[in-house]
XYZ file of C-alpha atoms in Angstrom:
99
model
C -0.085 -0.160 -0.221
C 0.506 3.391 -0.242
C 1.590 5.970 2.008
C 2.099 9.967 2.090
C 4.980 11.354 4.217
C 5.281 14.514 5.286
C 8.037 16.096 7.432
C 7.403 19.589 8.252
C 10.639 21.831 8.781
C 11.993 23.378 11.824
C 12.189 27.378 11.875
C 15.793 28.022 10.829
C 16.758 24.820 9.871
C 17.832 25.505 5.999
C 21.346 24.782 6.585
C 20.861 21.835 8.064
C 18.443 20.925 5.328
C 21.167 21.323 3.011
C 24.256 19.735 4.588
C 22.324 16.560 4.928
C 20.291 15.909 1.622
C 22.602 13.842 0.046
C 22.238 11.460 2.810
C 18.277 11.777 2.072
C 18.196 11.729 -1.383
C 20.186 8.487 -1.022
C 17.105 7.106 0.400
C 14.531 8.095 -1.363
C 16.577 7.138 -4.920
C 16.677 3.431 -3.278
C 13.097 3.358 -2.808
C 12.708 4.768 -6.319
C 15.155 2.244 -7.843
C 12.830 -0.802 -6.007
C 9.939 0.578 -8.071
C 8.655 1.760 -4.377
C 8.541 5.382 -4.952
C 5.622 7.552 -6.431
C 6.291 10.850 -5.722
C 8.818 12.592 -3.618
C 10.031 16.708 -2.855
C 10.072 19.936 -0.801
C 7.566 22.347 0.076
C 9.065 26.224 -0.877
C 8.229 28.303 1.921
C 7.089 30.871 -0.612
C 5.311 30.759 -4.256
C 8.417 29.940 -5.795
C 10.245 27.076 -7.157
C 13.723 28.428 -5.958
C 12.474 30.041 -2.343
C 16.469 30.987 -1.772
C 16.873 32.102 2.004
C 12.546 31.540 2.377
C 13.657 27.903 2.424
C 11.321 25.219 2.532
C 8.195 24.658 4.440
C 8.816 20.703 4.628
C 8.172 17.912 2.553
C 6.069 15.330 0.773
C 7.408 11.557 -0.119
C 4.660 8.836 -1.544
C 5.665 5.603 -1.084
C 4.788 1.543 -1.116
C 5.504 -0.109 2.331
C 4.537 -3.368 3.852
C 2.589 -1.324 6.578
C 1.603 1.551 8.526
C 4.292 0.927 10.986
C 7.259 0.430 8.047
C 6.166 3.662 6.759
C 6.929 4.827 9.912
C 9.924 3.531 10.650
C 11.206 4.467 7.386
C 10.843 8.088 7.860
C 11.911 7.494 11.930
C 15.121 7.254 9.948
C 15.352 9.867 7.744
C 18.233 11.993 7.282
C 15.914 14.909 7.703
C 14.086 13.928 11.220
C 17.407 12.441 12.889
C 19.105 15.979 12.218
C 15.835 17.917 13.373
C 15.356 19.380 9.707
C 11.687 18.177 10.583
C 9.553 19.455 13.530
C 7.158 17.331 12.748
C 6.036 14.492 10.716
C 3.322 12.099 9.638
C 2.384 9.057 8.392
C -1.139 9.017 6.654
C -2.400 5.949 4.192
C -2.724 7.138 0.416
C -5.020 5.400 -1.849
C -3.714 6.020 -5.707
C -6.446 7.279 -7.821
C -4.972 9.471 -10.558
C -2.481 9.096 -12.871
């Protein structure tokens, strides 16, 4: 089943986000290579694809996991969680309808 993993950035976390981005992306690439990643990306803090120093409000990942617990564990092990980029996280079941 698919799950939506949402992380909300902590205030002032842009520098840390950028510092651990490669570690975060490597885990997403592994999901992609396993055929489990539907979509992933950051949510800019302002209405711009390149928010510059405004940074990001958070990130969204939609991927396939065996269970809610395994999706929650994957997110808990992510660099953005471990290094304090995300102030809050949530994981919800996701039903893909379109396309």
